[in-house]
Amino acid sequence: MKPKLLIVEDDPNLGEILSEYLGLKGFDTTLKRDGEEGGHAFQKDTYDLCILDLMMPKKDGFTLAKEIRSTDSETPIIFLTAKSMKQDIIKGFTIGADDYMTKPFSMEELLLRIQAILKRSVKKEEEAAFPNPFNIAGLTYYYQENRLVTPKREINLTTKENELLKIFFENVNKTVDRSMALKKIWKDDSYFNARSMDVYIAKIRKYLQDEPSLKILTIHGEGFKLVEVV
Amino acid sequence: MKPKLLIVEDDPNLGEILSEYLGLKGFDTTLKRDGEEGGHAFQKDTYDLCILDLMMPKKDGFTLAKEIRSTDSETPIIFLTAKSMKQDIIKGFTIGADDYMTKPFSMEELLLRIQAILKRSVKKEEEAAFPNPFNIAGLTYYYQENRLVTPKREINLTTKENELLKIFFENVNKTVDRSMALKKIWKDDSYFNARSMDVYIAKIRKYLQDEPSLKILTIHGEGFKLVEVV
DNA sequence: AATCCTTGTTAAAAATGGTTAAACACAAAC
DNA sequence: GTTTGTGTTTAACCATTTTTAACAAGGATT
């Protein structure tokens, strides 16, 4: 699977070249022209890495980055900064970023840095692999095998059921944000996907009936919470 | 084994000379006259390197390169550009290429660049070679020989079975993307090829029946996952 | 209380995948 | 040149998974 890149750059020339070049190098690129468009794109889809120009009309890259970080602390961000900016100012702005490039830069160097960052985060993901099997209350859950074993029966889960249940078990007693779950599983937070998710919530609630100490509560307007009653 | 070169050049004179010269220098060359023919040739066979003229009838070299890159991010590409093109335009077009030559160029130089690029990529390939034999669970798999040995029997695999099984063994416990596998094995993600692949999935599932710790799960809408149950 | 928005529930529709066998393609053998 | 055998694709039918739709119910807001 190609890694997905969100490129937000107001200079159409540079934007095109970046998008073109990284596309040829095996990335699935999305190009947006300003911070606002970039924000919407990020809300709608999931990306593996963002490349944000700092100076842009409507919404600058730094503001956009803060917005992104408010919902997502993972996705790596690389800033593009103008040569004219002073080093120490750049430092200030790019705190929290994973890297930054000063214009003009070589495409090859940008590519190398992207690859380096993605390598790191792929490694992280693998380390943070979900335990298999995972025990909770009276249940045994095998994420790798799409399987949930309850005291009464063994359930083979479908792909969507499995992904959703995993998110709940990763967040026991914590609120799972609707939109976060939608983006993770359905890749897109839209009306119909949200309704689809509601259907799956019902299915999972049925599966958990066997174990009275586990319940999925609705946090109206926010999401759901799997609570473990002791 | 001679390295295979795909040369796509509309000028019959230059094309012939190139093909002739590189053939004498130990390459197995295929010459095509325009981008369309070149595309078909690339789909049909596997090449170690492509030499594409930028300006060609029917389909230009840049468009062809993008098509190639959509299924294959490895095979090196060298562009041939006309002298009349401005440097910066060439820059724009040859982004993503491994190298480019401006006409007229010396054969010797082209040869040197080809050799330099192939040296790099041969090294990569060797590193990524699939182990032969490969042991997993109770099975022994000989990719080179199209052979899978299970506790109960010895299976001679057909070409397609072998390629598909290899992809699974390269991705144990990871989801194998349908479309990726299709493009790798069938060179083209189409409805019928997808159905064909489903037939092969069934065949491989049968072969793996002997080993209950290996299962191919369906990841609906995405692909398949070979899980090793411990 | 009236209204709006969100969520619960159920069933039907649509999409995707599983299975089997027949059709086809191609090469080796006769 | 035809036959035979093997590998692959196509087709048909079935099963499962996912999405959509419609309506009911629950909270929030005025």
Coordinates of C-alpha atoms (C1' of nucleotides) in Angstrom, one line a residue:
Chain A
M1 CA 0.0 0.0 0.0
K2 CA 1.3 3.4 -1.0
P3 CA 1.8 5.8 2.0
K4 CA -0.6 8.7 1.7
L5 CA 0.8 12.2 1.8
L6 CA -1.0 15.5 2.3
I7 CA 0.8 18.4 0.7
V8 CA -0.4 21.9 1.5
E9 CA 1.4 24.5 -0.5
D10 CA 0.1 27.7 -2.0
D11 CA 2.7 28.1 -4.8
P12 CA 1.0 26.1 -7.5
N13 CA 4.3 25.5 -9.3
L14 CA 6.1 24.0 -6.3
G15 CA 3.0 22.2 -5.3
E16 CA 2.6 20.5 -8.6
I17 CA 6.3 19.5 -8.8
L18 CA 6.2 18.1 -5.3
S19 CA 3.0 16.2 -5.9
E20 CA 4.3 14.9 -9.2
Y21 CA 7.7 13.9 -7.9
L22 CA 6.4 12.1 -4.8
G23 CA 3.7 10.4 -6.8
L24 CA 6.3 8.9 -9.1
K25 CA 8.3 7.8 -6.1
G26 CA 5.4 5.7 -4.9
F27 CA 3.3 7.9 -2.7
D28 CA -0.4 8.6 -2.9
T29 CA -0.3 12.4 -2.8
T30 CA -3.1 14.9 -2.2
L31 CA -2.3 18.5 -2.9
K32 CA -4.2 21.5 -1.3
R33 CA -3.7 25.1 -2.0
D34 CA -4.2 26.7 1.4
G35 CA -4.5 26.0 5.1
E36 CA -8.3 25.8 5.1
E37 CA -8.5 23.3 2.3
G38 CA -5.7 21.4 3.9
G39 CA -7.7 21.2 7.2
H40 CA -10.8 19.9 5.5
A41 CA -8.8 17.3 3.6
F42 CA -7.2 16.1 6.9
Q43 CA -10.6 15.9 8.6
K44 CA -12.0 13.8 5.8
D45 CA -9.2 11.3 5.3
T46 CA -6.3 9.6 7.0
Y47 CA -2.8 10.4 6.0
D48 CA 0.6 8.9 6.8
L49 CA 2.4 12.2 6.7
C50 CA 1.7 15.9 6.1
I51 CA 3.9 18.4 4.3
L52 CA 2.9 22.0 5.2
D53 CA 4.1 25.3 3.8
L54 CA 4.5 27.7 6.7
M55 CA 3.4 30.9 4.9
M56 CA 0.0 30.5 3.2
P57 CA -3.1 32.5 2.6
K58 CA -6.2 32.0 4.7
K59 CA -4.6 29.8 7.2
D60 CA -0.8 29.4 7.8
G61 CA 0.9 26.1 8.2
F62 CA 1.6 26.5 11.8
T63 CA -2.1 27.1 12.7
L64 CA -3.1 24.1 10.6
A65 CA -0.5 22.0 12.4
K66 CA -1.9 23.0 15.8
E67 CA -5.4 22.0 14.6
I68 CA -4.1 18.7 13.4
R69 CA -2.3 18.1 16.6
S70 CA -5.5 18.8 18.6
T71 CA -7.1 15.7 17.2
D72 CA -4.1 13.6 16.2
S73 CA -0.8 13.4 18.0
E74 CA 0.7 10.8 15.7
T75 CA 0.8 11.8 12.0
P76 CA 4.2 13.2 11.2
I77 CA 4.5 16.8 9.9
I78 CA 7.2 18.3 7.8
F79 CA 7.2 22.1 7.4
L80 CA 8.4 24.0 4.4
T81 CA 9.9 27.4 5.3
A82 CA 11.1 30.3 3.3
K83 CA 14.8 31.0 3.2
S84 CA 14.1 34.5 4.4
M85 CA 12.9 33.4 7.8
K86 CA 15.5 33.6 10.5
Q87 CA 16.8 30.3 12.0
D88 CA 15.6 31.0 15.5
I89 CA 12.1 32.0 14.3
I90 CA 11.9 28.8 12.3
K91 CA 12.9 26.9 15.4
G92 CA 10.1 28.4 17.3
F93 CA 7.5 27.6 14.7
T94 CA 8.6 24.1 13.9
I95 CA 8.5 22.9 17.5
G96 CA 6.5 19.8 17.5
A97 CA 7.1 19.1 13.8
D98 CA 9.0 16.0 12.8
D99 CA 11.2 17.9 10.4
Y100 CA 11.5 21.0 8.3
M101 CA 13.0 22.0 4.9
T102 CA 14.2 25.5 4.0
K103 CA 13.3 26.6 0.5
P104 CA 14.8 26.0 -2.0
F105 CA 15.5 22.4 -1.2
S106 CA 16.4 19.3 -3.3
M107 CA 13.6 16.9 -4.0
E108 CA 15.9 14.0 -3.2
E109 CA 16.6 15.4 0.3
L110 CA 12.9 15.8 1.0
L111 CA 12.3 12.2 -0.2
L112 CA 15.0 10.9 2.1
R113 CA 13.6 12.7 5.1
I114 CA 10.1 11.4 4.3
Q115 CA 11.4 7.9 4.1
A116 CA 13.3 8.3 7.3
I117 CA 10.3 9.5 9.2
L118 CA 7.9 6.9 7.8
K119 CA 10.4 4.2 8.7
R120 CA 10.4 5.3 12.3
S121 CA 6.6 5.5 12.5
V122 CA 6.2 2.1 10.9
K123 CA 8.5 0.7 13.5
K124 CA 6.5 2.4 16.2
E125 CA 3.3 0.9 14.9
E126 CA 4.8 -2.6 14.9
E127 CA 6.0 -2.2 18.5
A128 CA 2.6 -1.0 19.6
A129 CA 1.0 -4.1 18.1
F130 CA -2.1 -5.1 19.9
P131 CA -1.6 -8.0 22.3
N132 CA -2.7 -11.4 20.9
P133 CA -4.5 -12.9 22.8
F134 CA -5.9 -10.1 24.9
N135 CA -7.8 -11.0 28.1
I136 CA -10.4 -8.9 29.7
A137 CA -13.2 -9.8 32.2
G138 CA -14.1 -13.3 31.2
L139 CA -13.3 -12.9 27.6
T140 CA -10.4 -13.8 25.4
Y141 CA -9.9 -11.7 22.2
Y142 CA -7.6 -12.7 19.3
Y143 CA -7.3 -9.6 17.2
Q144 CA -5.0 -11.3 14.7
E145 CA -7.6 -14.0 14.1
N146 CA -10.8 -12.0 14.1
R147 CA -12.0 -14.1 17.0
L148 CA -13.7 -13.4 20.4
V149 CA -14.1 -16.2 22.9
T150 CA -16.8 -15.7 25.5
P151 CA -17.8 -18.1 28.3
K152 CA -20.7 -19.2 26.2
R153 CA -19.5 -19.2 22.7
E154 CA -16.8 -18.5 20.1
I155 CA -17.5 -15.7 17.7
N156 CA -15.8 -15.2 14.4
L157 CA -15.8 -11.5 13.8
T158 CA -16.1 -9.7 10.4
T159 CA -13.4 -7.2 9.5
K160 CA -15.4 -4.2 10.6
E161 CA -16.5 -5.8 13.8
N162 CA -12.9 -6.7 14.5
E163 CA -11.5 -3.3 13.9
L164 CA -14.2 -1.6 16.0
L165 CA -13.8 -4.0 18.9
K166 CA -10.1 -3.5 18.9
I167 CA -10.5 0.2 19.3
F168 CA -12.7 -0.4 22.3
F169 CA -10.3 -2.8 23.9
E170 CA -7.5 -0.3 23.3
N171 CA -9.6 2.3 25.2
V172 CA -11.2 0.5 28.1
N173 CA -13.0 3.1 30.4
K174 CA -12.1 5.9 28.0
T175 CA -14.3 7.6 25.6
V176 CA -13.8 6.6 22.0
D177 CA -14.4 9.6 19.7
R178 CA -16.9 8.8 17.0
S179 CA -15.0 10.7 14.3
M180 CA -11.7 9.2 15.3
A181 CA -13.1 5.7 15.0
L182 CA -14.7 6.5 11.7
K183 CA -11.5 7.8 10.2
K184 CA -9.5 4.9 11.5
I185 CA -11.9 2.2 10.2
W186 CA -13.9 3.8 7.4
K187 CA -11.2 6.2 6.4
D188 CA -13.7 9.0 6.1
D189 CA -16.2 10.6 8.5
S190 CA -19.4 11.0 6.6
Y191 CA -23.1 10.6 7.4
F192 CA -23.6 7.2 6.0
N193 CA -20.4 5.8 7.4
A194 CA -21.5 7.1 10.8
R195 CA -24.8 5.3 10.5
S196 CA -23.0 2.1 9.4
M197 CA -20.9 2.4 12.5
D198 CA -24.1 2.7 14.7
V199 CA -25.2 -0.6 13.2
Y200 CA -21.9 -2.2 14.2
I201 CA -22.1 -0.8 17.7
A202 CA -25.4 -2.7 18.1
K203 CA -23.7 -5.9 16.8
I204 CA -20.9 -5.6 19.3
R205 CA -23.2 -4.8 22.1
K206 CA -24.9 -8.1 21.4
Y207 CA -21.6 -10.0 21.5
L208 CA -20.8 -8.5 24.8
Q209 CA -24.1 -9.5 26.3
D210 CA -22.5 -12.7 27.5
E211 CA -20.2 -10.7 29.7
P212 CA -22.3 -8.5 32.0
S213 CA -19.2 -6.7 33.4
L214 CA -18.6 -5.1 30.0
K215 CA -20.9 -2.5 28.7
I216 CA -20.7 0.1 25.9
L217 CA -22.1 3.4 27.0
T218 CA -23.2 6.2 24.6
I219 CA -21.5 9.5 25.2
H220 CA -24.0 11.7 23.4
G221 CA -22.5 13.8 20.7
E222 CA -19.0 12.5 21.3
G223 CA -18.8 8.8 21.0
F224 CA -18.9 5.6 23.0
K225 CA -17.2 4.2 26.1
L226 CA -16.5 0.6 26.9
V227 CA -16.7 0.3 30.7
E228 CA -15.5 -2.6 32.8
V229 CA -17.6 -2.9 35.9
V230 CA -15.7 -4.5 38.8
Chain B
M1 CA 21.7 -13.5 -17.4
K2 CA 21.8 -10.4 -19.6
P3 CA 20.0 -7.5 -18.1
K4 CA 16.8 -6.6 -20.0
L5 CA 16.4 -3.1 -21.3
L6 CA 13.2 -1.6 -22.7
I7 CA 14.0 1.2 -25.2
V8 CA 11.1 3.4 -26.3
E9 CA 12.2 5.8 -29.0
D10 CA 10.3 7.1 -32.0
D11 CA 13.2 8.0 -34.2
P12 CA 13.9 4.7 -36.0
N13 CA 17.5 5.7 -36.6
L14 CA 18.4 6.5 -33.1
G15 CA 16.4 3.6 -31.8
E16 CA 18.2 1.1 -34.0
I17 CA 21.6 2.5 -33.1
L18 CA 20.8 2.4 -29.4
S19 CA 19.5 -1.1 -29.5
E20 CA 22.4 -2.3 -31.7
Y21 CA 25.0 -0.7 -29.5
L22 CA 23.6 -1.8 -26.1
G23 CA 23.0 -5.3 -27.5
L24 CA 26.7 -5.6 -28.3
K25 CA 27.5 -4.4 -24.8
G26 CA 25.8 -7.4 -23.3
F27 CA 22.2 -6.3 -22.9
D28 CA 19.0 -8.0 -24.0
T29 CA 17.2 -5.0 -25.7
T30 CA 13.6 -4.5 -26.7
L31 CA 12.9 -1.6 -29.0
K32 CA 9.4 0.0 -29.2
R33 CA 8.4 2.9 -31.4
D34 CA 5.9 4.9 -29.3
G35 CA 4.6 5.2 -25.8
E36 CA 1.7 2.9 -26.3
E37 CA 3.7 0.0 -27.6
G38 CA 6.2 0.6 -24.8
G39 CA 3.4 0.4 -22.3
H40 CA 2.2 -2.9 -23.6
A41 CA 5.7 -4.3 -23.7
F42 CA 6.3 -3.3 -20.1
Q43 CA 3.0 -4.9 -19.0
K44 CA 3.9 -8.2 -20.8
D45 CA 7.5 -8.6 -19.6
T46 CA 9.8 -7.7 -16.8
Y47 CA 12.7 -5.3 -17.5
D48 CA 15.7 -4.3 -15.5
L49 CA 15.7 -0.7 -16.9
C50 CA 13.7 1.5 -19.2
I51 CA 15.0 4.1 -21.6
L52 CA 12.2 6.5 -22.6
D53 CA 12.3 9.3 -25.1
L54 CA 10.3 12.2 -23.8
M55 CA 8.7 13.4 -27.0
M56 CA 6.9 10.6 -28.8
P57 CA 3.7 10.2 -30.8
K58 CA 0.6 8.6 -29.2
K59 CA 1.9 8.6 -25.7
D60 CA 4.9 10.7 -24.5
G61 CA 7.6 9.3 -22.3
F62 CA 6.5 11.2 -19.2
T63 CA 3.0 9.8 -19.3
L64 CA 4.4 6.3 -19.9
A65 CA 6.7 6.7 -16.9
K66 CA 3.7 7.6 -14.7
E67 CA 1.9 4.5 -15.8
I68 CA 4.9 2.3 -15.1
R69 CA 5.3 3.9 -11.7
S70 CA 1.7 3.2 -10.8
T71 CA 2.4 -0.5 -10.7
D72 CA 6.1 -0.6 -10.2
S73 CA 8.2 1.8 -8.1
E74 CA 11.5 -0.1 -8.6
T75 CA 12.5 -0.4 -12.2
P76 CA 14.9 2.5 -13.0
I77 CA 14.0 4.9 -15.8
I78 CA 16.3 7.0 -17.9
F79 CA 14.7 9.8 -20.1
L80 CA 16.0 11.0 -23.4
T81 CA 15.3 14.7 -24.0
A82 CA 15.7 16.9 -27.0
K83 CA 18.4 19.6 -26.9
S84 CA 15.7 22.2 -27.7
M85 CA 14.0 21.8 -24.4
K86 CA 14.8 24.3 -21.7
Q87 CA 16.8 23.1 -18.8
D88 CA 14.1 23.9 -16.2
I89 CA 11.4 22.2 -18.3
I90 CA 13.5 19.1 -18.5
K91 CA 13.9 19.3 -14.7
G92 CA 10.2 19.3 -14.3
F93 CA 9.6 16.4 -16.6
T94 CA 12.4 14.2 -15.4
I95 CA 11.5 14.5 -11.8
G96 CA 11.3 10.9 -10.5
A97 CA 13.5 9.6 -13.2
D98 CA 16.7 7.9 -12.1
D99 CA 18.7 9.8 -14.8
Y100 CA 18.3 11.7 -18.1
M101 CA 20.3 12.3 -21.2
T102 CA 20.1 15.3 -23.4
K103 CA 20.3 14.6 -27.2
P104 CA 22.8 14.3 -28.7
F105 CA 24.7 12.2 -26.2
S106 CA 27.6 9.8 -26.4
M107 CA 26.8 6.1 -26.3
E108 CA 29.6 5.6 -23.9
E109 CA 28.1 8.0 -21.4
L110 CA 24.7 6.4 -21.6
L111 CA 26.3 3.0 -21.1
L112 CA 28.2 4.2 -18.0
R113 CA 25.0 5.6 -16.5
I114 CA 23.1 2.4 -17.2
Q115 CA 25.8 0.4 -15.5
A116 CA 25.9 2.7 -12.5
I117 CA 22.1 2.5 -12.0
L118 CA 22.0 -1.3 -12.5
K119 CA 24.8 -1.8 -10.0
R120 CA 22.7 0.0 -7.4
S121 CA 19.5 -1.9 -8.0
V122 CA 21.1 -5.3 -8.4
K123 CA 22.4 -4.8 -4.9
K124 CA 19.0 -4.0 -3.6
E125 CA 17.4 -7.1 -5.2
E126 CA 20.0 -9.4 -3.7
E127 CA 19.3 -8.1 -0.3
A128 CA 15.6 -8.6 -0.7
A129 CA 15.9 -12.1 -2.2
F130 CA 13.3 -14.5 -0.9
P131 CA 14.9 -17.3 1.3
N132 CA 15.0 -20.7 -0.3
P133 CA 13.9 -22.9 1.4
F134 CA 11.6 -20.9 3.7
N135 CA 10.3 -22.7 6.9
I136 CA 7.2 -21.7 8.6
A137 CA 5.0 -23.6 11.1
G138 CA 5.4 -27.2 10.0
L139 CA 5.9 -26.3 6.3
T140 CA 8.9 -26.0 4.0
Y141 CA 8.5 -23.8 1.0
Y142 CA 10.9 -23.8 -2.0
Y143 CA 10.0 -20.7 -4.0
Q144 CA 12.7 -21.3 -6.6
E145 CA 11.3 -24.7 -7.3
N146 CA 7.5 -24.1 -7.1
R147 CA 7.3 -26.6 -4.3
L148 CA 5.6 -26.7 -0.9
V149 CA 6.2 -29.6 1.5
T150 CA 3.6 -30.2 4.2
P151 CA 3.7 -32.9 6.9
K152 CA 1.3 -34.9 4.8
R153 CA 2.3 -34.4 1.2
E154 CA 4.5 -32.6 -1.3
I155 CA 2.8 -30.1 -3.6
N156 CA 4.0 -28.9 -6.9
L157 CA 2.7 -25.4 -7.4
T158 CA 1.7 -23.8 -10.6
T159 CA 3.2 -20.4 -11.5
K160 CA 0.3 -18.4 -10.2
E161 CA -0.1 -20.4 -7.1
N162 CA 3.6 -20.0 -6.4
E163 CA 3.7 -16.2 -6.9
L164 CA 0.6 -15.8 -4.6
L165 CA 2.0 -18.0 -1.9
K166 CA 5.2 -16.1 -2.0
I167 CA 3.4 -12.8 -1.3
F168 CA 1.7 -14.4 1.6
F169 CA 4.9 -15.7 3.1
E170 CA 6.5 -12.3 2.7
N171 CA 3.7 -10.8 4.7
V172 CA 2.9 -13.2 7.5
N173 CA 0.4 -11.6 9.9
K174 CA 0.1 -8.5 7.7
T175 CA -2.7 -7.7 5.3
V176 CA -1.9 -8.3 1.7
D177 CA -3.7 -5.7 -0.4
R178 CA -5.8 -7.2 -3.2
S179 CA -4.9 -4.7 -5.7
M180 CA -1.2 -4.8 -4.9
A181 CA -1.1 -8.6 -5.3
L182 CA -3.1 -8.3 -8.6
K183 CA -0.8 -5.8 -10.1
K184 CA 2.2 -7.8 -9.0
I185 CA 1.1 -11.2 -10.3
W186 CA -1.5 -10.3 -13.0
K187 CA 0.0 -7.0 -14.0
D188 CA -3.5 -5.5 -14.0
D189 CA -6.3 -5.0 -11.4
S190 CA -9.4 -5.8 -13.3
Y191 CA -12.7 -7.6 -12.4
F192 CA -11.8 -10.9 -14.1
N193 CA -8.3 -11.0 -12.7
A194 CA -9.7 -10.3 -9.3
R195 CA -12.1 -13.3 -9.7
S196 CA -9.2 -15.4 -10.9
M197 CA -7.3 -14.5 -7.8
D198 CA -10.2 -15.6 -5.6
V199 CA -10.0 -19.0 -7.3
Y200 CA -6.3 -19.2 -6.4
I201 CA -7.0 -18.1 -2.8
A202 CA -9.3 -21.1 -2.5
K203 CA -6.6 -23.4 -3.9
I204 CA -4.0 -22.1 -1.5
R205 CA -6.4 -22.4 1.4
K206 CA -6.8 -26.1 0.5
Y207 CA -3.0 -26.6 0.5
L208 CA -2.7 -25.0 3.9
Q209 CA -5.4 -27.2 5.4
D210 CA -2.7 -29.6 6.4
E211 CA -1.2 -27.0 8.7
P212 CA -3.9 -25.8 11.1
S213 CA -1.7 -23.1 12.6
L214 CA -1.7 -21.2 9.2
K215 CA -4.9 -19.6 8.1
I216 CA -5.8 -17.1 5.3
L217 CA -8.3 -14.6 6.7
T218 CA -10.4 -12.3 4.4
I219 CA -10.1 -8.6 5.2
H220 CA -13.3 -7.5 3.5
G221 CA -12.7 -4.8 0.9
E222 CA -9.0 -4.8 1.4
G223 CA -7.4 -8.1 0.9
F224 CA -6.2 -11.2 2.8
K225 CA -4.1 -11.9 5.7
L226 CA -2.1 -15.1 6.4
V227 CA -2.0 -15.5 10.2
E228 CA 0.2 -17.8 12.1
V229 CA -1.6 -19.0 15.2
V230 CA 0.6 -19.7 18.1
Chain C
dA1 C1' -43.9 21.0 25.4
dA2 C1' -42.3 21.5 20.7
dT3 C1' -38.6 20.9 18.0
dC4 C1' -34.2 19.4 16.4
dC5 C1' -30.5 16.5 16.3
dT6 C1' -28.4 12.2 17.5
dT7 C1' -28.6 7.3 18.3
dG8 C1' -31.1 2.5 18.3
dT9 C1' -33.1 -1.1 15.7
dT10 C1' -34.4 -3.7 12.0
dA11 C1' -34.8 -5.1 7.4
dA12 C1' -33.7 -4.7 2.6
dA13 C1' -30.3 -3.7 -0.9
dA14 C1' -25.8 -3.7 -2.7
dA15 C1' -21.2 -5.1 -2.7
dT16 C1' -17.9 -8.4 -2.1
dG17 C1' -16.1 -12.9 -1.7
dG18 C1' -16.4 -18.5 -1.9
dT19 C1' -17.0 -22.5 -4.6
dT20 C1' -17.4 -25.3 -8.4
dA21 C1' -17.2 -26.6 -13.0
dA22 C1' -17.0 -25.6 -17.7
dA23 C1' -14.5 -23.1 -21.3
dC24 C1' -10.3 -21.7 -23.1
dA25 C1' -5.3 -21.5 -24.2
dC26 C1' -1.2 -23.5 -25.0
dA27 C1' 2.3 -26.8 -25.4
dA28 C1' 3.8 -31.6 -25.6
dA29 C1' 2.9 -36.0 -27.4
dC30 C1' 1.1 -38.8 -30.7
Chain D
dG1 C1' -2.5 -32.1 -37.7
dT2 C1' -5.0 -33.8 -34.2
dT3 C1' -5.1 -35.3 -29.5
dT4 C1' -4.1 -35.0 -24.7
dG5 C1' -2.8 -32.8 -20.6
dT6 C1' -2.0 -28.9 -17.7
dG7 C1' -2.7 -24.3 -16.1
dT8 C1' -5.6 -20.4 -16.3
dT9 C1' -9.8 -17.8 -16.9
dT10 C1' -14.7 -17.3 -17.2
dA11 C1' -19.2 -18.2 -15.6
dA12 C1' -22.8 -19.3 -12.7
dC13 C1' -24.7 -19.7 -8.4
dC14 C1' -24.4 -19.1 -3.5
dA15 C1' -23.0 -17.0 1.1
dT16 C1' -21.4 -13.4 3.8
dT17 C1' -20.4 -8.7 4.8
dT18 C1' -21.4 -4.1 4.5
dT19 C1' -24.3 -0.1 3.4
dT20 C1' -28.5 2.2 3.0
dA21 C1' -33.2 3.2 4.3
dA22 C1' -37.0 3.9 7.3
dC23 C1' -38.8 4.5 11.5
dA24 C1' -38.6 4.6 16.6
dA25 C1' -36.5 6.4 20.7
dG26 C1' -33.7 9.4 23.5
dG27 C1' -31.3 13.8 24.7
dA28 C1' -30.7 18.5 24.1
dT29 C1' -32.4 23.2 23.2
dT30 C1' -35.7 26.7 22.9

